[in-house]
């Protein structure tokens, strides 16, 4: 008795699920692994709506422009955005943006990175990446 599963992917995020659940992921932009993308369809480019570090009231440039200037190899994924945001928050060292234990506040990370609902494990991975970097 073999259980049938469907393998899907969106960017670098793979998902394996039951066939009944596959439509949910397809609706969220996932595609079946091995399925060719239509030639006429272009993948959407998602710009990061995050502003760079703010200093003394000056208007900072958007994070995606900062990243382009840095000439980072490959594409920037969610965790990398979170790591960059954590580094910026730590560099500012603003006590209002840090917890009592010195960790960047989750809501500040989400705002800085331009993502929704940063989790504690994502913050921990970013902190580990920075300290071991």
Short mmCIF file of N, CA, C and O in Angstrom, two decimals:
data_model
loop_
_atom_site.label_atom_id
_atom_site.label_comp_id
_atom_site.label_asym_id
_atom_site.label_seq_id
_atom_site.Cartn_x
_atom_site.Cartn_y
_atom_site.Cartn_z
N UNK A 1 0.85 -1.16 0.00
CA UNK A 1 0.00 0.00 0.00
C UNK A 1 0.90 1.23 0.00
O UNK A 1 1.56 1.53 0.97
N UNK A 2 0.97 1.94 -1.12
CA UNK A 2 1.79 3.14 -1.19
C UNK A 2 0.89 4.36 -1.14
O UNK A 2 -0.16 4.41 -1.76
N UNK A 3 1.32 5.31 -0.34
CA UNK A 3 0.56 6.54 -0.22
C UNK A 3 0.99 7.48 -1.33
O UNK A 3 2.16 7.72 -1.54
N UNK A 4 0.04 8.03 -2.06
CA UNK A 4 0.33 8.94 -3.15
C UNK A 4 0.59 10.33 -2.59
O UNK A 4 -0.15 10.82 -1.74
N UNK A 5 1.67 10.97 -3.06
CA UNK A 5 2.00 12.32 -2.63
C UNK A 5 2.28 13.17 -3.87
O UNK A 5 2.61 12.66 -4.93
N UNK A 6 2.14 14.47 -3.69
CA UNK A 6 2.44 15.42 -4.75
C UNK A 6 3.59 16.29 -4.27
O UNK A 6 3.58 16.77 -3.14
N UNK A 7 4.58 16.48 -5.14
CA UNK A 7 5.72 17.34 -4.80
C UNK A 7 5.55 18.66 -5.54
O UNK A 7 5.38 18.68 -6.75
N UNK A 8 5.59 19.74 -4.77
CA UNK A 8 5.42 21.08 -5.33
C UNK A 8 6.61 21.95 -4.93
O UNK A 8 7.34 21.63 -3.99
N UNK A 9 6.78 23.06 -5.63
CA UNK A 9 7.86 23.98 -5.31
C UNK A 9 7.46 25.40 -5.67
O UNK A 9 6.70 25.62 -6.61
N UNK A 10 7.96 26.36 -4.89
CA UNK A 10 7.80 27.78 -5.18
C UNK A 10 9.11 28.43 -4.79
O UNK A 10 9.47 28.48 -3.62
N UNK A 11 9.87 28.89 -5.78
CA UNK A 11 11.20 29.42 -5.52
C UNK A 11 12.08 28.30 -5.00
O UNK A 11 12.26 27.29 -5.66
N UNK A 12 12.60 28.47 -3.79
CA UNK A 12 13.43 27.45 -3.15
C UNK A 12 12.67 26.65 -2.11
O UNK A 12 13.26 25.87 -1.37
N UNK A 13 11.35 26.83 -2.04
CA UNK A 13 10.56 26.19 -1.00
C UNK A 13 9.83 24.96 -1.54
O UNK A 13 8.87 25.09 -2.29
N UNK A 14 10.30 23.75 -1.19
CA UNK A 14 9.61 22.54 -1.64
C UNK A 14 8.51 22.15 -0.65
O UNK A 14 8.59 22.44 0.54
N UNK A 15 7.47 21.50 -1.17
CA UNK A 15 6.37 21.01 -0.34
C UNK A 15 5.97 19.64 -0.86
O UNK A 15 5.88 19.43 -2.06
N UNK A 16 5.74 18.70 0.05
CA UNK A 16 5.20 17.39 -0.30
C UNK A 16 3.89 17.24 0.46
O UNK A 16 3.84 17.46 1.66
N UNK A 17 2.82 16.91 -0.27
CA UNK A 17 1.52 16.84 0.37
C UNK A 17 0.64 15.78 -0.30
O UNK A 17 1.00 15.22 -1.33
N UNK A 18 -0.52 15.55 0.30
CA UNK A 18 -1.52 14.66 -0.28
C UNK A 18 -2.11 15.32 -1.52
O UNK A 18 -2.19 16.55 -1.59
N UNK A 19 -2.57 14.53 -2.49
CA UNK A 19 -3.18 15.11 -3.70
C UNK A 19 -4.36 16.03 -3.37
O UNK A 19 -4.57 17.02 -4.06
N UNK A 20 -5.12 15.73 -2.32
CA UNK A 20 -6.26 16.57 -1.96
C UNK A 20 -5.82 17.97 -1.52
O UNK A 20 -6.55 18.93 -1.66
N UNK A 21 -4.64 18.08 -0.96
CA UNK A 21 -4.14 19.36 -0.43
C UNK A 21 -3.36 20.15 -1.49
O UNK A 21 -3.09 21.34 -1.31
N UNK A 22 -3.01 19.52 -2.61
CA UNK A 22 -2.15 20.14 -3.62
C UNK A 22 -2.77 21.42 -4.19
O UNK A 22 -2.04 22.39 -4.44
N UNK A 23 -4.07 21.45 -4.39
CA UNK A 23 -4.70 22.63 -4.98
C UNK A 23 -4.50 23.87 -4.11
O UNK A 23 -4.33 24.98 -4.61
N UNK A 24 -4.49 23.68 -2.80
CA UNK A 24 -4.25 24.80 -1.88
C UNK A 24 -2.91 25.46 -2.20
O UNK A 24 -2.81 26.68 -2.30
N UNK A 25 -1.86 24.64 -2.36
CA UNK A 25 -0.53 25.17 -2.65
C UNK A 25 -0.45 25.76 -4.06
O UNK A 25 0.21 26.78 -4.27
N UNK A 26 -1.12 25.13 -5.01
CA UNK A 26 -1.12 25.65 -6.38
C UNK A 26 -1.77 27.04 -6.39
O UNK A 26 -1.28 27.95 -7.06
N UNK A 27 -2.83 27.21 -5.61
CA UNK A 27 -3.48 28.52 -5.50
C UNK A 27 -2.56 29.55 -4.87
O UNK A 27 -2.71 30.75 -5.09
N UNK A 28 -1.61 29.11 -4.06
CA UNK A 28 -0.66 30.01 -3.40
C UNK A 28 0.57 30.29 -4.26
O UNK A 28 1.52 30.91 -3.82
N UNK A 29 0.59 29.77 -5.52
CA UNK A 29 1.70 30.07 -6.43
C UNK A 29 2.72 28.96 -6.57
O UNK A 29 3.71 29.13 -7.26
N UNK A 30 2.50 27.83 -5.91
CA UNK A 30 3.41 26.70 -6.07
C UNK A 30 3.14 26.03 -7.40
O UNK A 30 2.06 26.18 -7.98
N UNK A 31 4.11 25.29 -7.90
CA UNK A 31 3.90 24.50 -9.11
C UNK A 31 4.39 23.08 -8.84
O UNK A 31 5.22 22.84 -7.95
N UNK A 32 3.87 22.15 -9.60
CA UNK A 32 4.24 20.75 -9.43
C UNK A 32 5.68 20.57 -9.92
O UNK A 32 6.05 21.07 -10.98
N UNK A 33 6.49 19.86 -9.14
CA UNK A 33 7.89 19.63 -9.49
C UNK A 33 7.95 18.89 -10.81
O UNK A 33 7.23 17.91 -11.03
N UNK A 34 8.80 19.38 -11.71
CA UNK A 34 8.95 18.75 -13.01
C UNK A 34 8.04 19.34 -14.06
O UNK A 34 8.22 19.11 -15.25
N UNK A 35 7.06 20.11 -13.64
CA UNK A 35 6.14 20.74 -14.58
C UNK A 35 6.83 21.95 -15.21
O UNK A 35 7.40 22.78 -14.52
N UNK A 36 6.81 22.03 -16.52
CA UNK A 36 7.46 23.13 -17.23
C UNK A 36 6.63 24.40 -17.09
O UNK A 36 5.40 24.36 -17.14
N UNK A 37 7.31 25.51 -16.93
CA UNK A 37 6.61 26.79 -16.92
C UNK A 37 6.28 27.17 -18.35
O UNK A 37 7.09 26.97 -19.25
N UNK A 38 5.11 27.74 -18.59
CA UNK A 38 4.78 28.18 -19.94
C UNK A 38 5.79 29.23 -20.41
O UNK A 38 6.21 30.09 -19.64
N UNK A 39 6.18 29.15 -21.66
CA UNK A 39 7.19 30.04 -22.20
C UNK A 39 6.73 31.49 -22.18
O UNK A 39 7.49 32.39 -21.86
N UNK A 40 5.46 31.74 -22.53
CA UNK A 40 4.98 33.09 -22.58
C UNK A 40 4.79 33.72 -21.21
O UNK A 40 4.69 34.93 -21.08
N UNK A 41 4.73 32.91 -20.17
CA UNK A 41 4.51 33.43 -18.82
C UNK A 41 5.85 33.76 -18.18
O UNK A 41 6.76 32.94 -18.15
N UNK A 42 5.96 34.95 -17.68
CA UNK A 42 7.18 35.37 -17.02
C UNK A 42 6.97 35.31 -15.51
O UNK A 42 5.92 35.70 -15.01
N UNK A 43 7.96 34.84 -14.80
CA UNK A 43 7.84 34.77 -13.35
C UNK A 43 7.79 36.19 -12.79
O UNK A 43 8.55 37.05 -13.21
N UNK A 44 6.92 36.43 -11.82
CA UNK A 44 6.83 37.78 -11.24
C UNK A 44 8.08 38.10 -10.42
O UNK A 44 8.61 37.24 -9.73
N UNK A 45 8.53 39.32 -10.53
CA UNK A 45 9.67 39.77 -9.74
C UNK A 45 9.09 40.54 -8.57
O UNK A 45 8.34 41.50 -8.74
N UNK A 46 9.45 40.11 -7.38
CA UNK A 46 8.91 40.72 -6.19
C UNK A 46 9.90 41.73 -5.64
O UNK A 46 11.02 41.40 -5.29
N UNK A 47 9.50 43.01 -5.62
CA UNK A 47 10.36 44.03 -5.06
C UNK A 47 10.13 44.11 -3.56
O UNK A 47 9.01 43.96 -3.09
N UNK A 48 11.18 44.33 -2.84
CA UNK A 48 11.08 44.44 -1.39
C UNK A 48 10.70 45.88 -1.03
O UNK A 48 11.40 46.80 -1.38
N UNK A 49 9.57 46.08 -0.35
CA UNK A 49 9.12 47.42 -0.04
C UNK A 49 9.74 48.00 1.22
O UNK A 49 9.16 48.83 1.88
N UNK A 50 10.93 47.56 1.55
CA UNK A 50 11.56 47.94 2.81
C UNK A 50 12.49 49.11 2.59
O UNK A 50 13.17 49.20 1.58
N UNK A 51 12.51 50.00 3.51
CA UNK A 51 13.43 51.12 3.46
C UNK A 51 14.74 50.74 4.15
O UNK A 51 14.76 49.93 5.05
N UNK A 52 15.82 51.35 3.70
CA UNK A 52 17.12 51.11 4.31
C UNK A 52 17.16 51.72 5.70
O UNK A 52 16.17 52.27 6.19
N UNK A 53 18.31 51.66 6.37
CA UNK A 53 18.39 52.19 7.73
C UNK A 53 18.11 53.69 7.75
O UNK A 53 18.60 54.43 6.92
N UNK A 54 17.30 54.11 8.70
CA UNK A 54 16.94 55.51 8.81
C UNK A 54 17.89 56.19 9.80
O UNK A 54 18.11 55.70 10.89
N UNK A 55 18.46 57.32 9.37
CA UNK A 55 19.38 58.03 10.24
C UNK A 55 19.05 59.51 10.23
O UNK A 55 19.00 60.14 9.18
N UNK A 56 18.80 60.06 11.39
CA UNK A 56 18.56 61.49 11.57
C UNK A 56 17.53 62.07 10.61
O UNK A 56 17.72 63.12 10.02
N UNK A 57 16.43 61.36 10.40
CA UNK A 57 15.33 61.88 9.60
C UNK A 57 15.54 61.87 8.10
O UNK A 57 14.67 62.28 7.36
N UNK A 58 16.69 61.44 7.62
CA UNK A 58 16.91 61.43 6.18
C UNK A 58 16.17 60.26 5.54
O UNK A 58 15.94 59.24 6.18
N UNK A 59 15.78 60.43 4.30
CA UNK A 59 15.07 59.38 3.57
C UNK A 59 16.08 58.33 3.12
O UNK A 59 17.05 58.65 2.42
N UNK A 60 15.89 57.11 3.55
CA UNK A 60 16.81 56.04 3.19
C UNK A 60 16.35 55.37 1.90
O UNK A 60 15.18 55.40 1.56
N UNK A 61 17.30 54.78 1.19
CA UNK A 61 16.95 54.12 -0.06
C UNK A 61 16.31 52.77 0.20
O UNK A 61 16.53 52.17 1.26
N UNK A 62 15.48 52.28 -0.72
CA UNK A 62 14.83 50.98 -0.53
C UNK A 62 15.86 49.86 -0.40
O UNK A 62 16.94 49.93 -0.99
N UNK A 63 15.50 48.85 0.38
CA UNK A 63 16.41 47.73 0.62
C UNK A 63 16.82 47.06 -0.68
O UNK A 63 17.98 46.68 -0.83
N UNK A 64 15.90 46.91 -1.65
CA UNK A 64 16.29 46.22 -2.88
C UNK A 64 17.37 46.99 -3.63
O UNK A 64 18.21 46.39 -4.29
N UNK A 65 17.41 48.32 -3.52
CA UNK A 65 18.49 49.10 -4.15
C UNK A 65 19.79 48.91 -3.39
O UNK A 65 20.86 48.81 -3.99
N UNK A 66 19.71 48.84 -2.08
CA UNK A 66 20.90 48.58 -1.28
C UNK A 66 21.49 47.23 -1.62
O UNK A 66 22.71 47.09 -1.78
N UNK A 67 20.62 46.22 -1.76
CA UNK A 67 21.09 44.88 -2.09
C UNK A 67 21.71 44.84 -3.48
O UNK A 67 22.71 44.16 -3.71
N UNK A 68 21.14 45.57 -4.43
CA UNK A 68 21.69 45.60 -5.79
C UNK A 68 23.07 46.22 -5.79
O UNK A 68 23.98 45.75 -6.48
N UNK A 69 23.27 47.27 -5.00
CA UNK A 69 24.58 47.91 -4.92
C UNK A 69 25.61 46.99 -4.28
O UNK A 69 26.80 47.07 -4.58
N UNK A 70 25.17 46.13 -3.38
CA UNK A 70 26.09 45.22 -2.70
C UNK A 70 26.56 44.10 -3.62
O UNK A 70 27.51 43.41 -3.32
N UNK A 71 25.88 43.92 -4.76
CA UNK A 71 26.21 42.88 -5.72
C UNK A 71 26.32 41.51 -5.07
O UNK A 71 27.30 40.79 -5.22
N UNK A 72 25.28 41.16 -4.32
CA UNK A 72 25.25 39.86 -3.66
C UNK A 72 24.99 38.77 -4.69
O UNK A 72 24.17 38.95 -5.59
N UNK A 73 25.66 37.63 -4.59
CA UNK A 73 25.43 36.55 -5.54
C UNK A 73 24.07 35.89 -5.31
O UNK A 73 23.61 35.80 -4.19
N UNK A 74 23.43 35.46 -6.38
CA UNK A 74 22.18 34.72 -6.27
C UNK A 74 21.01 35.62 -5.91
O UNK A 74 21.10 36.85 -5.97
N UNK A 75 19.91 35.03 -5.55
CA UNK A 75 18.73 35.80 -5.20
C UNK A 75 18.62 35.91 -3.69
O UNK A 75 19.15 35.09 -2.96
N UNK A 76 17.91 36.91 -3.25
CA UNK A 76 17.72 37.13 -1.82
C UNK A 76 16.40 36.47 -1.42
O UNK A 76 15.36 36.79 -1.95
N UNK A 77 16.47 35.56 -0.47
CA UNK A 77 15.25 34.90 -0.02
C UNK A 77 14.79 35.51 1.30
O UNK A 77 15.41 36.42 1.84
N UNK A 78 13.70 35.01 1.80
CA UNK A 78 13.09 35.54 3.03
C UNK A 78 14.08 35.55 4.19
O UNK A 78 14.23 36.55 4.88
N UNK A 79 14.78 34.45 4.41
CA UNK A 79 15.69 34.37 5.55
C UNK A 79 16.84 35.36 5.40
O UNK A 79 17.27 35.97 6.37
N UNK A 80 17.32 35.55 4.19
CA UNK A 80 18.40 36.52 3.98
C UNK A 80 17.92 37.94 4.27
O UNK A 80 18.66 38.74 4.85
N UNK A 81 16.69 38.26 3.87
CA UNK A 81 16.12 39.58 4.18
C UNK A 81 16.02 39.77 5.69
O UNK A 81 16.32 40.85 6.20
N UNK A 82 15.60 38.73 6.38
CA UNK A 82 15.49 38.80 7.84
C UNK A 82 16.86 38.99 8.47
O UNK A 82 17.04 39.80 9.38
N UNK A 83 17.86 38.27 7.96
CA UNK A 83 19.22 38.39 8.49
C UNK A 83 19.76 39.80 8.29
O UNK A 83 20.36 40.39 9.20
N UNK A 84 19.55 40.36 7.10
CA UNK A 84 20.00 41.73 6.82
C UNK A 84 19.29 42.71 7.75
O UNK A 84 19.91 43.62 8.31
N UNK A 85 17.99 42.53 7.94
CA UNK A 85 17.22 43.40 8.82
C UNK A 85 17.73 43.31 10.26
O UNK A 85 17.90 44.34 10.94
N UNK A 86 18.02 42.10 10.74
CA UNK A 86 18.54 41.92 12.10
C UNK A 86 19.88 42.63 12.24
O UNK A 86 20.13 43.32 13.23
N UNK A 87 20.75 42.50 11.24
CA UNK A 87 22.05 43.16 11.30
C UNK A 87 21.89 44.68 11.36
O UNK A 87 22.55 45.34 12.15
N UNK A 88 20.97 45.22 10.58
CA UNK A 88 20.73 46.67 10.59
C UNK A 88 20.22 47.12 11.96
O UNK A 88 20.63 48.16 12.47
N UNK A 89 19.32 46.36 12.53
CA UNK A 89 18.76 46.72 13.84
C UNK A 89 19.85 46.67 14.90
O UNK A 89 19.96 47.57 15.75
N UNK A 90 20.68 45.64 14.86
CA UNK A 90 21.78 45.53 15.82
C UNK A 90 22.77 46.67 15.64
O UNK A 90 23.30 47.21 16.62
N UNK A 91 23.04 47.06 14.40
CA UNK A 91 23.97 48.16 14.14
C UNK A 91 23.44 49.48 14.69
O UNK A 91 24.22 50.29 15.19
N UNK A 92 22.12 49.69 14.60
CA UNK A 92 21.53 50.92 15.13
C UNK A 92 21.59 50.95 16.65
O UNK A 92 21.67 52.01 17.26
N UNK A 93 21.48 49.76 17.29
CA UNK A 93 21.55 49.62 18.74
C UNK A 93 20.58 50.54 19.47
O UNK A 93 20.90 51.13 20.49
N UNK A 94 19.37 50.64 18.92
CA UNK A 94 18.32 51.45 19.54
C UNK A 94 17.60 50.59 20.57
O UNK A 94 16.99 49.58 20.22
N UNK A 95 17.62 50.96 21.85
CA UNK A 95 16.99 50.14 22.89
C UNK A 95 15.49 49.90 22.66
O UNK A 95 14.95 48.89 23.10
N UNK A 96 14.82 50.83 21.96
CA UNK A 96 13.39 50.65 21.69
C UNK A 96 13.15 49.52 20.69
O UNK A 96 12.03 49.02 20.59
N UNK A 97 14.16 49.16 19.91
CA UNK A 97 14.03 48.11 18.91
C UNK A 97 14.52 46.75 19.40
O UNK A 97 14.47 45.77 18.68
N UNK A 98 15.00 46.71 20.65
CA UNK A 98 15.55 45.48 21.21
C UNK A 98 14.74 45.02 22.41
O UNK A 98 14.13 45.82 23.12
N UNK A 99 14.76 43.71 22.65
CA UNK A 99 14.12 43.16 23.85
C UNK A 99 15.03 43.41 25.04
O UNK A 99 16.17 43.84 24.88
N UNK A 100 14.56 43.08 26.22
CA UNK A 100 15.38 43.21 27.42
C UNK A 100 16.62 42.35 27.35
O UNK A 100 17.64 42.66 27.95
N UNK A 101 16.57 41.27 26.58
CA UNK A 101 17.72 40.38 26.42
C UNK A 101 18.65 40.79 25.30
O UNK A 101 19.62 40.10 25.00
N UNK A 102 18.34 41.91 24.63
CA UNK A 102 19.23 42.40 23.58
C UNK A 102 18.94 41.85 22.19
O UNK A 102 19.70 42.10 21.26
N UNK A 103 17.84 41.12 22.05
CA UNK A 103 17.47 40.59 20.74
C UNK A 103 16.59 41.60 20.01
O UNK A 103 15.79 42.29 20.65
N UNK A 104 16.72 41.69 18.69
CA UNK A 104 15.81 42.57 17.94
C UNK A 104 14.37 42.11 18.11
O UNK A 104 14.09 40.91 18.08
N UNK A 105 13.46 43.05 18.30
CA UNK A 105 12.04 42.72 18.44
C UNK A 105 11.50 42.18 17.12
O UNK A 105 11.83 42.67 16.06
N UNK A 106 10.67 41.14 17.23
CA UNK A 106 10.10 40.46 16.07
C UNK A 106 9.38 41.44 15.14
O UNK A 106 9.57 41.41 13.94
N UNK A 107 8.56 42.33 15.71
CA UNK A 107 7.79 43.25 14.87
C UNK A 107 8.68 44.26 14.16
O UNK A 107 8.41 44.67 13.04
N UNK A 108 9.79 44.63 14.77
CA UNK A 108 10.74 45.56 14.15
C UNK A 108 11.46 44.85 13.01
O UNK A 108 11.70 45.43 11.95
N UNK A 109 11.81 43.57 13.22
CA UNK A 109 12.45 42.79 12.15
C UNK A 109 11.52 42.70 10.95
O UNK A 109 11.95 42.91 9.80
N UNK A 110 10.25 42.39 11.20
CA UNK A 110 9.28 42.25 10.10
C UNK A 110 9.16 43.57 9.33
O UNK A 110 9.15 43.57 8.10
N UNK A 111 9.09 44.68 10.05
CA UNK A 111 8.98 45.99 9.40
C UNK A 111 10.24 46.29 8.59
O UNK A 111 10.16 46.73 7.44
N UNK A 112 11.40 46.05 9.16
CA UNK A 112 12.67 46.34 8.49
C UNK A 112 12.87 45.45 7.26
O UNK A 112 13.36 45.90 6.23
N UNK A 113 12.50 44.18 7.37
CA UNK A 113 12.70 43.23 6.27
C UNK A 113 11.59 43.28 5.24
O UNK A 113 11.74 42.76 4.14
N UNK A 114 10.45 43.86 5.59
CA UNK A 114 9.33 43.92 4.66
C UNK A 114 8.64 42.59 4.49
O UNK A 114 8.12 42.28 3.43
N UNK A 115 8.64 41.79 5.56
CA UNK A 115 7.96 40.50 5.53
C UNK A 115 6.88 40.48 6.59
O UNK A 115 6.83 41.34 7.47
N UNK A 116 6.02 39.48 6.51
CA UNK A 116 4.92 39.36 7.46
C UNK A 116 5.23 38.24 8.44
O UNK A 116 5.72 37.19 8.05
N UNK A 117 4.97 38.47 9.68
CA UNK A 117 5.03 37.44 10.72
C UNK A 117 6.37 36.72 10.79
O UNK A 117 6.48 35.55 10.48
N UNK A 118 7.40 37.42 11.22
CA UNK A 118 8.69 36.79 11.47
C UNK A 118 8.55 35.89 12.68
O UNK A 118 7.92 36.25 13.67
N UNK A 119 9.14 34.70 12.62
CA UNK A 119 9.04 33.76 13.74
C UNK A 119 10.32 33.81 14.58
O UNK A 119 11.36 34.26 14.11
N UNK A 120 10.22 33.30 15.79
CA UNK A 120 11.39 33.24 16.67
C UNK A 120 12.49 32.37 16.07
O UNK A 120 13.67 32.74 16.14
N UNK A 121 12.17 31.21 15.43
CA UNK A 121 13.24 30.43 14.80
C UNK A 121 13.93 31.18 13.65
O UNK A 121 15.15 31.04 13.46
N UNK A 122 13.19 32.01 12.92
CA UNK A 122 13.82 32.80 11.85
C UNK A 122 14.76 33.84 12.45
O UNK A 122 15.86 34.06 11.93
N UNK A 123 14.34 34.45 13.56
CA UNK A 123 15.21 35.42 14.22
C UNK A 123 16.45 34.72 14.75
O UNK A 123 17.57 35.21 14.61
N UNK A 124 16.27 33.52 15.34
CA UNK A 124 17.40 32.77 15.88
C UNK A 124 18.38 32.39 14.76
O UNK A 124 19.60 32.48 14.95
N UNK A 125 17.86 31.98 13.61
CA UNK A 125 18.74 31.62 12.48
C UNK A 125 19.51 32.83 12.00
O UNK A 125 20.70 32.74 11.67
N UNK A 126 18.87 34.00 11.97
CA UNK A 126 19.54 35.23 11.57
C UNK A 126 20.64 35.60 12.57
O UNK A 126 21.75 35.94 12.17
N UNK A 127 20.33 35.49 13.85
CA UNK A 127 21.33 35.80 14.88
C UNK A 127 22.51 34.85 14.79
O UNK A 127 23.66 35.27 14.90
N UNK A 128 22.24 33.57 14.57
CA UNK A 128 23.31 32.59 14.44
C UNK A 128 24.17 32.88 13.21
O UNK A 128 25.38 32.80 13.27
N UNK A 129 23.52 33.24 12.13
CA UNK A 129 24.23 33.57 10.89
C UNK A 129 25.15 34.77 11.09
O UNK A 129 26.27 34.80 10.60
N UNK A 130 24.67 35.75 11.83
CA UNK A 130 25.46 36.97 12.08
C UNK A 130 26.64 36.66 12.99
O UNK A 130 27.76 37.09 12.74
N UNK A 131 26.41 35.89 14.06
CA UNK A 131 27.50 35.61 14.99
C UNK A 131 28.52 34.64 14.43
O UNK A 131 29.69 34.71 14.77
N UNK A 132 28.08 33.73 13.54
CA UNK A 132 29.01 32.78 12.93
C UNK A 132 29.54 33.25 11.59
O UNK A 132 30.40 32.59 11.02
N UNK A 133 28.96 34.35 11.09
CA UNK A 133 29.25 34.87 9.75
C UNK A 133 30.65 35.22 9.54
O UNK A 133 31.37 35.06 8.68
#
